[in-house]
Short mmCIF file of C-alpha atoms in Angstrom, two decimals:
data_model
loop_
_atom_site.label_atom_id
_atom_site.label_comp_id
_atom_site.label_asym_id
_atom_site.label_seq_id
_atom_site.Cartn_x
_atom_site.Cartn_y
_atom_site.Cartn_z
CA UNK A 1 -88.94 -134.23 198.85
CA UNK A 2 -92.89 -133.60 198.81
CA UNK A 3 -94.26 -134.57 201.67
CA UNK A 4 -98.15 -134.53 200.65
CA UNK A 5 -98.17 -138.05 199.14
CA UNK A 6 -101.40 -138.34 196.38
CA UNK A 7 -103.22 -141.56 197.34
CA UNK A 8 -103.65 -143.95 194.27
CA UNK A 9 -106.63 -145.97 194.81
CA UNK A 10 -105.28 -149.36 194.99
CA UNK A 11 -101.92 -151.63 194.68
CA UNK A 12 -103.75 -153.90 192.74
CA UNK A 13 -101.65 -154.89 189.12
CA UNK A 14 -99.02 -152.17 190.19
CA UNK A 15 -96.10 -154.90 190.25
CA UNK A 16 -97.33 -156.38 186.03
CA UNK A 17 -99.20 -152.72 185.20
CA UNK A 18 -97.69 -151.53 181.56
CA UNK A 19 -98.57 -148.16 182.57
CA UNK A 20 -96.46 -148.34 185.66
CA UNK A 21 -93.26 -148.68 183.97
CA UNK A 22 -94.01 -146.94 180.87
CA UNK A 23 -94.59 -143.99 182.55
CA UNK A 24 -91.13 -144.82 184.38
CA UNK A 25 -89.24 -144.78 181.32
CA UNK A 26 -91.02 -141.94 179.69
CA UNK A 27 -90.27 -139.79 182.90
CA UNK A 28 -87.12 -140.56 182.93
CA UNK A 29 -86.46 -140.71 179.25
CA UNK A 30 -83.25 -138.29 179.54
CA UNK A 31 -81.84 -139.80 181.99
CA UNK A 32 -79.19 -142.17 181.04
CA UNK A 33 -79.19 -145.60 183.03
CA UNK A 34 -78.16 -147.14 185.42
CA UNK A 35 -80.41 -145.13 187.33
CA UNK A 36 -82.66 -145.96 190.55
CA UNK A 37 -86.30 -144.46 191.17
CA UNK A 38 -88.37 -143.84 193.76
CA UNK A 39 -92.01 -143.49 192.48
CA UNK A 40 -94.08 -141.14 194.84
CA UNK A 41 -97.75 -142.77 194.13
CA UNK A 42 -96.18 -145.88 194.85
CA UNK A 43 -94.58 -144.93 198.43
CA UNK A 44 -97.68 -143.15 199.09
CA UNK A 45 -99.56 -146.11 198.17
CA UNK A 46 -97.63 -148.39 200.16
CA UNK A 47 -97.43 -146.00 203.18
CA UNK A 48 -100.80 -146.12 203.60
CA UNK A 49 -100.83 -150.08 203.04
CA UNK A 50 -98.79 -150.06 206.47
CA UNK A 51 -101.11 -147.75 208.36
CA UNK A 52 -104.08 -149.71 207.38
CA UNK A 53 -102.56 -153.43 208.50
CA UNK A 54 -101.05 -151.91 211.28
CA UNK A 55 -104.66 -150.78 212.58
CA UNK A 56 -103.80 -147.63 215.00
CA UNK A 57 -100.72 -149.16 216.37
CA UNK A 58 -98.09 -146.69 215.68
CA UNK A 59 -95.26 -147.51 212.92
CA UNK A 60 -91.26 -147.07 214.01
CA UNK A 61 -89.77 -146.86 210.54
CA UNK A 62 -86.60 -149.07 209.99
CA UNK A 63 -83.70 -146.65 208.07
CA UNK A 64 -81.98 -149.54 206.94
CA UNK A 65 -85.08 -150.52 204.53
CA UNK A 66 -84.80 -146.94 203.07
CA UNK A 67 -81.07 -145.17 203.55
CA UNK A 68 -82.56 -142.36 201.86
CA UNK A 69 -82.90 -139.30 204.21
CA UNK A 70 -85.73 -137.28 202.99
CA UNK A 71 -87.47 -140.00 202.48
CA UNK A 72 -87.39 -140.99 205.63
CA UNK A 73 -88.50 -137.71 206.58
CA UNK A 74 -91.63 -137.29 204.30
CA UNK A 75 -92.58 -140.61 205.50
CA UNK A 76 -92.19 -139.71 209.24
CA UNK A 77 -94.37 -136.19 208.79
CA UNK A 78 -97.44 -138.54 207.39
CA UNK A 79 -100.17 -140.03 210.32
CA UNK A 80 -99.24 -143.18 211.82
CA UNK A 81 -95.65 -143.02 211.92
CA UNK A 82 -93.62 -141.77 214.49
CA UNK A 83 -89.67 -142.37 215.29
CA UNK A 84 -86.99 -144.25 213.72
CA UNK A 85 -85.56 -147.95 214.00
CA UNK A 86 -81.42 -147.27 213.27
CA UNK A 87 -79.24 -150.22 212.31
CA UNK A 88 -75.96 -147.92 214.23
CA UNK A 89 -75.05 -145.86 216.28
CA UNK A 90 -73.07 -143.59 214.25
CA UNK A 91 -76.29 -143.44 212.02
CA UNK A 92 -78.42 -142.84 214.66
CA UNK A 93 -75.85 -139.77 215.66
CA UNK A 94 -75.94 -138.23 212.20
CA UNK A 95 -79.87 -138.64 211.71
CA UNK A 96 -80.58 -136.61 215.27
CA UNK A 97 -77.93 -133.78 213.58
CA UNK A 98 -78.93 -133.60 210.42
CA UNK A 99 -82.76 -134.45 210.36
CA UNK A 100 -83.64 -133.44 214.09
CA UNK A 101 -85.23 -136.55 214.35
CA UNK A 102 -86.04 -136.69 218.47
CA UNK A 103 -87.06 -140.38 218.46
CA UNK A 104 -84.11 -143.16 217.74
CA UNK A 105 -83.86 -146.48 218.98
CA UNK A 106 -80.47 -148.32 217.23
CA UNK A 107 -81.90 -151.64 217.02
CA UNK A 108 -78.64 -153.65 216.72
CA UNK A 109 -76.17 -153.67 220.22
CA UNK A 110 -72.92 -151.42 219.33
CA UNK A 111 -69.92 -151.66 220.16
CA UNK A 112 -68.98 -148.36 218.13
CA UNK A 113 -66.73 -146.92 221.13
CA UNK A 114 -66.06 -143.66 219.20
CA UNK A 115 -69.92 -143.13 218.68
CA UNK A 116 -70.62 -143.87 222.19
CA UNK A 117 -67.98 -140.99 223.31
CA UNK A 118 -69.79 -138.41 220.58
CA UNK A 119 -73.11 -139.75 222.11
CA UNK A 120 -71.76 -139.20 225.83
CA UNK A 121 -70.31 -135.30 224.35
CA UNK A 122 -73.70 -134.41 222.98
CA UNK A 123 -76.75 -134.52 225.27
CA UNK A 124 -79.37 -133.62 223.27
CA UNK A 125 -78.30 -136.62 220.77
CA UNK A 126 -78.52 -138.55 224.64
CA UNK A 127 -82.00 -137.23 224.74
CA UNK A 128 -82.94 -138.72 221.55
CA UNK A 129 -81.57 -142.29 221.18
CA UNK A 130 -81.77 -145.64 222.82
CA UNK A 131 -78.95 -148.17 222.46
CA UNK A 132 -80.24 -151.78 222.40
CA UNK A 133 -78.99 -154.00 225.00
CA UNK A 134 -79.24 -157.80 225.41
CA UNK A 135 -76.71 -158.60 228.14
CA UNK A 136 -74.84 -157.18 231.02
CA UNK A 137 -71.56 -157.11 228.68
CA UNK A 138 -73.19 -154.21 226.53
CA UNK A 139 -73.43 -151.86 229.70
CA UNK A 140 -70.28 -153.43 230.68
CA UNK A 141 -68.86 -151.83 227.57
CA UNK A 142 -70.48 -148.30 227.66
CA UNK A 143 -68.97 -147.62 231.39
CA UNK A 144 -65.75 -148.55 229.88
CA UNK A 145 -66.11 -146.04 227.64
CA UNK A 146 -66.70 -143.59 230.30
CA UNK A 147 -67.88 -143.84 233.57
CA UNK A 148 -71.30 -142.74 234.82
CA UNK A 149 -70.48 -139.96 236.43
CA UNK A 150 -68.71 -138.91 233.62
CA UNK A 151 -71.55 -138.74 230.84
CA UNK A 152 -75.24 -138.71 230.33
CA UNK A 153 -77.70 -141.37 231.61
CA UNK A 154 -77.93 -144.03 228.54
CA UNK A 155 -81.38 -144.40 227.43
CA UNK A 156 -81.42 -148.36 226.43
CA UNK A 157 -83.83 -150.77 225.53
CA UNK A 158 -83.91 -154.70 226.47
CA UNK A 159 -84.12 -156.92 223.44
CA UNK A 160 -86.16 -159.99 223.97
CA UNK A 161 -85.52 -163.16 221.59
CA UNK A 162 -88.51 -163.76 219.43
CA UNK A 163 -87.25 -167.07 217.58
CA UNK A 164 -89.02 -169.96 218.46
CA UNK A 165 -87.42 -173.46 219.28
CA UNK A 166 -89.89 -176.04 217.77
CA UNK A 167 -89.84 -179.85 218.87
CA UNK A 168 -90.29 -180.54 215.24
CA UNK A 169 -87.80 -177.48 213.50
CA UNK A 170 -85.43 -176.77 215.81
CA UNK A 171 -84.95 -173.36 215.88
CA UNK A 172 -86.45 -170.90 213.98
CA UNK A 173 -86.17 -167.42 213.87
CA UNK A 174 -82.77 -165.34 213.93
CA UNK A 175 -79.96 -165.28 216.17
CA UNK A 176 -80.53 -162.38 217.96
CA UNK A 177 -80.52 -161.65 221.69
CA UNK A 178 -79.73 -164.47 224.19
CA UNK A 179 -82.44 -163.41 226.57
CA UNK A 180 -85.34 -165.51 225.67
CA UNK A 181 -87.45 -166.61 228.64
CA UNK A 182 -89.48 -164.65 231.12
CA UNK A 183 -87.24 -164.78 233.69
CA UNK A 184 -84.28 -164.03 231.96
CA UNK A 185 -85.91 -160.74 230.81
CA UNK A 186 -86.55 -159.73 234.23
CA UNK A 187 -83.38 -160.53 235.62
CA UNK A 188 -81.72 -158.72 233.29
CA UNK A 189 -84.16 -156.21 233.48
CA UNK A 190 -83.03 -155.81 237.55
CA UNK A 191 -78.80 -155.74 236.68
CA UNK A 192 -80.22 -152.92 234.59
CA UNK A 193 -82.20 -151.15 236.97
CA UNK A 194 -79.12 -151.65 239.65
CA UNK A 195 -76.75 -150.00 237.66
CA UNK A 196 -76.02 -146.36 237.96
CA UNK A 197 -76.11 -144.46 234.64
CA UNK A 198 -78.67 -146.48 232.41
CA UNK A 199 -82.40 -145.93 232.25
CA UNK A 200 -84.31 -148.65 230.97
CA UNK A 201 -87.02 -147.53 229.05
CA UNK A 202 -87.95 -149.97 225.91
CA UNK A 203 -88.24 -153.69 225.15
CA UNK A 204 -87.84 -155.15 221.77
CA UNK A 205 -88.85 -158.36 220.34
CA UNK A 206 -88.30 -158.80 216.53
CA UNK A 207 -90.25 -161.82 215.43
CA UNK A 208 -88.33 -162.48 212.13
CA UNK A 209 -89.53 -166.00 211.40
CA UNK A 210 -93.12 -164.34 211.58
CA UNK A 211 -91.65 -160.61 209.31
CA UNK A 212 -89.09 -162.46 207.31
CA UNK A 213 -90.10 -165.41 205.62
CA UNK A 214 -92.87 -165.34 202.82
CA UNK A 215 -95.92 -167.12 203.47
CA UNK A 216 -95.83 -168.92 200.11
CA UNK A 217 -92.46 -170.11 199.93
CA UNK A 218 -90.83 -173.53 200.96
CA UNK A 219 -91.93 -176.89 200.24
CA UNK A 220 -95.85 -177.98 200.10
CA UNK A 221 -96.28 -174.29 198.48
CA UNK A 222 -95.88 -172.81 201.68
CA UNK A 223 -97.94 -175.06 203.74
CA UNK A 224 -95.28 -175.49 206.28
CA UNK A 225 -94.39 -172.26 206.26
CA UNK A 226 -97.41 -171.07 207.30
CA UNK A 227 -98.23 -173.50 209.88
CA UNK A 228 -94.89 -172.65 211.14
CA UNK A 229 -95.95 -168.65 211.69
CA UNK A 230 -99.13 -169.59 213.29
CA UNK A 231 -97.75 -172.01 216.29
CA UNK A 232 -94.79 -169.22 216.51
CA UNK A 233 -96.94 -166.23 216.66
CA UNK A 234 -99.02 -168.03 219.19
CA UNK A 235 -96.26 -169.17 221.64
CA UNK A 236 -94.48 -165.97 221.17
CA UNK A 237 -98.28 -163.85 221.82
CA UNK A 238 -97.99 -165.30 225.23
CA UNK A 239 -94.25 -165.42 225.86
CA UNK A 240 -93.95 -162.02 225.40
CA UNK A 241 -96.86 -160.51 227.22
CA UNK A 242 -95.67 -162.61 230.18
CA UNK A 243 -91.58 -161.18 229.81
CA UNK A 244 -92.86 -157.33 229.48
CA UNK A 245 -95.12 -157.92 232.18
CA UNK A 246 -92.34 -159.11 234.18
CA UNK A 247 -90.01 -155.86 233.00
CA UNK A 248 -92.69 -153.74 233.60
CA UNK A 249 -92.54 -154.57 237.14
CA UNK A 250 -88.95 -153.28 237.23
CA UNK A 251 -89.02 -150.36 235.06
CA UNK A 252 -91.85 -147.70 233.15
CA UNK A 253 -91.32 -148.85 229.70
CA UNK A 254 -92.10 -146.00 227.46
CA UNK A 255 -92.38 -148.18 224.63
CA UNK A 256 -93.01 -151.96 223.49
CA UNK A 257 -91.64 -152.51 220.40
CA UNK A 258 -92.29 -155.30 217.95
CA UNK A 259 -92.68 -157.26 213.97
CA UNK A 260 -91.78 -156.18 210.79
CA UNK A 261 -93.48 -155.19 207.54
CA UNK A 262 -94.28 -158.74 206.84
CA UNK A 263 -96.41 -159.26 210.07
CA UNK A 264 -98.10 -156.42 211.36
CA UNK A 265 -101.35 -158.17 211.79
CA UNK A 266 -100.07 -160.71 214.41
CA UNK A 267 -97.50 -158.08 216.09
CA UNK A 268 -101.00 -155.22 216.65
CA UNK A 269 -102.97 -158.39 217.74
CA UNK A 270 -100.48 -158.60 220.93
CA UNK A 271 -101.68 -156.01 223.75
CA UNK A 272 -98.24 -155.83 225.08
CA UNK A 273 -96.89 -154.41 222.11
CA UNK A 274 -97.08 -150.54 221.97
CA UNK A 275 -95.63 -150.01 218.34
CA UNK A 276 -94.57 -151.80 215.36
CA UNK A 277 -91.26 -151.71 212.94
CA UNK A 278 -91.52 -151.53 209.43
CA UNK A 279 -89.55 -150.19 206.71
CA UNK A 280 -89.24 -152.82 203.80
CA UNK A 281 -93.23 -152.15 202.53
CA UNK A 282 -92.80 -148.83 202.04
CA UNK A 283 -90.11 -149.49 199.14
CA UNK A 284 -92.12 -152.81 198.43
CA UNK A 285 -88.70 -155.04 196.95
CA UNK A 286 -89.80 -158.35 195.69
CA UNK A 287 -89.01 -160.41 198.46
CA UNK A 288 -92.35 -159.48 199.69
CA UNK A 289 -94.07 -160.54 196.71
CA UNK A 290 -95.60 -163.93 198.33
CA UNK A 291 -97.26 -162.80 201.56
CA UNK A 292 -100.88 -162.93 201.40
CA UNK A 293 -102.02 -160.58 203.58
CA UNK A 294 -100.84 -157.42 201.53
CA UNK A 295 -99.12 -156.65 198.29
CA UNK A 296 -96.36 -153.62 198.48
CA UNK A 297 -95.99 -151.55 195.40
CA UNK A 298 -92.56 -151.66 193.54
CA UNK A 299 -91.65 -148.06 194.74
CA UNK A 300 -88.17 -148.37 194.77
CA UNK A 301 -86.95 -149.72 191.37
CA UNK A 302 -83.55 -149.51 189.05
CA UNK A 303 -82.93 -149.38 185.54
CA UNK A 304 -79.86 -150.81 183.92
CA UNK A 305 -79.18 -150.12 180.15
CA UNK A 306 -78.69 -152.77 177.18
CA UNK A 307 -74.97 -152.59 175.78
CA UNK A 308 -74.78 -155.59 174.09
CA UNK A 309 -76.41 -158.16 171.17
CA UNK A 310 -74.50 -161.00 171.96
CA UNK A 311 -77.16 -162.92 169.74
CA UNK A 312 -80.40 -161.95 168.31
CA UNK A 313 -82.11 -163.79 171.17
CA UNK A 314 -79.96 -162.60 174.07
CA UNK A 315 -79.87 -158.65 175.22
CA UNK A 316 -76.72 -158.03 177.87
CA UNK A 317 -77.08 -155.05 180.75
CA UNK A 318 -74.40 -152.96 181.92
CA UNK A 319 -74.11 -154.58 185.49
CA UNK A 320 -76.75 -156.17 187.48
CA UNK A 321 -75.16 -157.92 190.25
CA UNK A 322 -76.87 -156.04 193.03
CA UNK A 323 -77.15 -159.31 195.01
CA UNK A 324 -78.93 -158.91 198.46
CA UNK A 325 -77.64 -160.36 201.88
CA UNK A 326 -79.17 -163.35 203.29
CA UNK A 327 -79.01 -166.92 202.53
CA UNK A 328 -77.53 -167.23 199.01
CA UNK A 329 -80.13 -168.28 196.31
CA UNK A 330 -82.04 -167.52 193.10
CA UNK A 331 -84.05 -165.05 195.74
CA UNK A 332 -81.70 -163.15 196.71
CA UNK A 333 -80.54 -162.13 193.09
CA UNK A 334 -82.37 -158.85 191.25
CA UNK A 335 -85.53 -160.10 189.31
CA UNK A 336 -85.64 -158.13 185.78
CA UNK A 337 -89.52 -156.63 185.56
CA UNK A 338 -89.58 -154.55 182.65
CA UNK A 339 -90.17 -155.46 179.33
CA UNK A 340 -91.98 -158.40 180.26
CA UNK A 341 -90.26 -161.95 179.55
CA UNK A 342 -86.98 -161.64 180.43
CA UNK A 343 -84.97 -164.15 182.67
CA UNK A 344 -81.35 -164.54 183.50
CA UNK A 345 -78.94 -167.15 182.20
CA UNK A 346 -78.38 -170.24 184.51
CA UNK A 347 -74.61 -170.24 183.86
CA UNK A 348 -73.76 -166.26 184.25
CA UNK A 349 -77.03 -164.90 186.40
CA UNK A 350 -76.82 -161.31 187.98
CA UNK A 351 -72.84 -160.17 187.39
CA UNK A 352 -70.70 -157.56 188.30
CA UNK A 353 -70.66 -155.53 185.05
CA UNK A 354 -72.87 -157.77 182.71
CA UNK A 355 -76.11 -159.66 183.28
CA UNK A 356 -77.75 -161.45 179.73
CA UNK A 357 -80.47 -162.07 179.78
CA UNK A 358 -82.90 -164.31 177.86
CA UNK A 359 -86.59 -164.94 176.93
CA UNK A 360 -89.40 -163.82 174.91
CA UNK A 361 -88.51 -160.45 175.64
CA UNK A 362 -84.70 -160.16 174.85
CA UNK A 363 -85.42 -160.33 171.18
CA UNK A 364 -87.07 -157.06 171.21
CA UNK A 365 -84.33 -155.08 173.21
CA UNK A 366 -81.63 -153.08 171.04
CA UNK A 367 -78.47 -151.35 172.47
CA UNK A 368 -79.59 -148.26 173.92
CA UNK A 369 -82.69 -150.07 175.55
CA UNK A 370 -83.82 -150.15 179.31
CA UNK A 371 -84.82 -152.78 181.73
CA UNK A 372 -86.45 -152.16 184.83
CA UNK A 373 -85.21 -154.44 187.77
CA UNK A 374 -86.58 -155.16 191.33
CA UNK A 375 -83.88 -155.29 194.07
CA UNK A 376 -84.70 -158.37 196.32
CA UNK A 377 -84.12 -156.08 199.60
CA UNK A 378 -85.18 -152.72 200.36
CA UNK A 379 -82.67 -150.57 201.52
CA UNK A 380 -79.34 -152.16 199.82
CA UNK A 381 -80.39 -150.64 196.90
CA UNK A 382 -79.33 -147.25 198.00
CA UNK A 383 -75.82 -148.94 198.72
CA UNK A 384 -75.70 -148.71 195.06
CA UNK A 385 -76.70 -145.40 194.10
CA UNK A 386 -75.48 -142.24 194.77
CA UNK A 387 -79.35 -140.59 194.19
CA UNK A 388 -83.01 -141.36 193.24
CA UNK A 389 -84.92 -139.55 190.50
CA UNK A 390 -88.22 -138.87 191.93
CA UNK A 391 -91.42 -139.64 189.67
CA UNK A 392 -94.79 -138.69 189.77
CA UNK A 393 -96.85 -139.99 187.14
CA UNK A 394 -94.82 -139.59 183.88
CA UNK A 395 -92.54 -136.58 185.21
CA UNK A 396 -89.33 -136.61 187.35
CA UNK A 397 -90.17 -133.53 190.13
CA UNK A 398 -86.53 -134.33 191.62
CA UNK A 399 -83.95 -136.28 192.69
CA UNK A 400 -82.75 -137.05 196.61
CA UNK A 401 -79.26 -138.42 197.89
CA UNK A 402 -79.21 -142.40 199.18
CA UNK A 403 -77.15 -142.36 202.51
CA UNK A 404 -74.03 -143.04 199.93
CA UNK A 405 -74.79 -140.02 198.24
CA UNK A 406 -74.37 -138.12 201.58
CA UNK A 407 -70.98 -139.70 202.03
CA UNK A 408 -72.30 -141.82 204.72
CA UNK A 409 -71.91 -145.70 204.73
CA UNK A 410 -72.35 -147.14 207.60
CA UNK A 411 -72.85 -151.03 207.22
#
């Protein structure tokens, strides 16, 4: 996959531009659907989105917004990012084999036992990745795997909780790790220190309230929503500079690590936080459609072919029920782009090996046809695809394996 990316001048109209997906389907004209495409302008276009908003602070790209290797890759050899956020272990080992990545932090806790004894056998692959750790159970677990004398130090980083517990909301944010004040970060910051075998060298606080959760959505057209973000990303500003100050006073952190693409502006305004996570803008899915600070190309797109006229008004697709994880709703469900004026039917939505659809646009479509669909998520897509046919203007220059088309599923 190239890894010179040619700039467009800006995402403006990308997500409604005709040209955009005309020059999709005329690329990829000969290529029978269903079919998933990455557009290079588009990831270019949205890589340098990221390194603009995140303002010098360096980017730690999340693999399970992409699950496309050499993508990964061509991202990582651009300016501004450097290293890679794994959802597993076993991911995290194939990655540092395959793609001599040197830089891994698994951002989920594992308790992947075989993983942990290939980690223990290889120590370069030691060298390279950080396990994330949120209580004394996890290191609990890795010396029963094997004891410290019998493998590598562990490399692990100490994941802070970033949710915040409002008087008015309750809590908001995800369930994540239970260590959420300062002091509980630096105690557990000392059982770490105490124990023989571990090094401590990270701290992670993923502020999904703040990365997750569009500013424009919710009742009073977002107006809680955002008021929400601002009193979080304010108590969690101070709260966190106060826990890695406290850490740091136990162990040299070599890195801080913090946000998601949807808030890179209030992660890089926090000193204590050395680098950023983000993954989901490069692909741009529409879930990210209703943030107002940026606008993320559709890079990462699928088309799905029409096999049916069930009436003149109505055009069915082979398939379509790519659903993404997360709370169920309309939002979740893929959101069909191209030809314009097309909406799912109330009663049969997104399903496993049909999707009608509706609207002024259906009456055009013919058997034979393609629609162009938006997965709500970024990387599930490539839990769907075996490859994506790489487009540059109005010509494929390639096509690259998803994670599944390596053989390798690994949530």
């Amino acid at each position: 996959m190239p890894t010179a990316f040619v700039l467009p001048e800006s995402l403006a109209g990308w997500r409604t531009s005709a040209s955009h997906w005309e020059s999709l389907s005329a690329a990829t004209a000969s290529i029978d659907p269903p079919l998933a495409v990455l557009s290079l302008p588009a990831l270019a276009a949205n890589a340098r989105m990221l390194r603009e908003r995140a303002a010098g602070t360096r980017i730690r790209v999340a693999s399970k917004s992409l699950r496309v290797r050499s993508a990964l890759e061509s991202v990582l050899a651009q300016p501004g990012f450097e290293g890679v956020l794994a959802y597993t272990l076993a991911e995290a080992l194939w990655l540092s084999r395959t793609s001599g990545i040197d830089d891994i932090v698994v951002g989920y806790p594992t308790a992947d036992r075989a993983s942990l004894r290939a980690l223990f056998d290889d120590a370069d692959a030691s060298r390279r990745i950080t396990l994330m750790v949120d209580s004394v159970e996890h290191l609990d677990l890795v010396d029963a795997v094997a004891a410290p004398m019998n493998r590598p130090p562990v490399r692990v980083c100490l994941e802070l909780d970033a949710s915040w517990d409002s008087r008015l909301l309750g809590h908001v944010g995800t369930w994540r790790s239970p260590v959420h004040t300062v002091e509980q970060a630096r105690t557990l910051a000392e059982q770490i220190a105490r124990r023989p075998g571990f090094a401590l060298v990270g701290m992670m606080a993923y502020e999904g309230q703040l990365a997750g959760v569009a500013d424009d959505s919710g009742p009073a057209g977002g107006a809680v929503i955002r008021w929400m973000k601002r009193r979080s990303a304010a108590e969690l500003a101070e709260r966190r500079a106060l826990a890695v100050a406290a850490v740091r006073g136990v162990a040299e952190l070599e890195f801080v690590n913090g946000g998601g693409t949807g808030s890179l502006e209030t992660t890089t305004a926090d000193d204590s936080v050395t680098e950023v996570a983000a993954g989901s803008g490069l692909f741009g899915p529409h879930l990210f459609d209703h943030y107002r600070s940026f606008s993320p190309a559709p890079a990462a797109v699928f088309a799905l072919p029409v096999v049916r006229k069930p009436r003149p008004h109505l055009a069915t697709l082979l398939g379509g029920g790519w659903v993404a994880s997360g709370p169920p709703g309309a939002d979740r469900l893929p959101v069909a782009v191209w030809p314009e004026g097309l909406r799912m039917l109330p009663r049969e939505m997104a399903g496993e090996v049909q999707t009608p659809l509706a609207g002024p646009g259906a009456a055009a479509l013919a058997v034979g046809d393609r629609v162009w669909l938006r997965h709500a998520k970024a990387g599930e897509l490539a839990e769907h695809v075996n490859d994506f046919v790489l487009v540059d203007g109005a010509e494929v220059v390639g096509t690259v394996p998803s994670y599944r088309g390596e053989g390798m599923a690994f949530l």
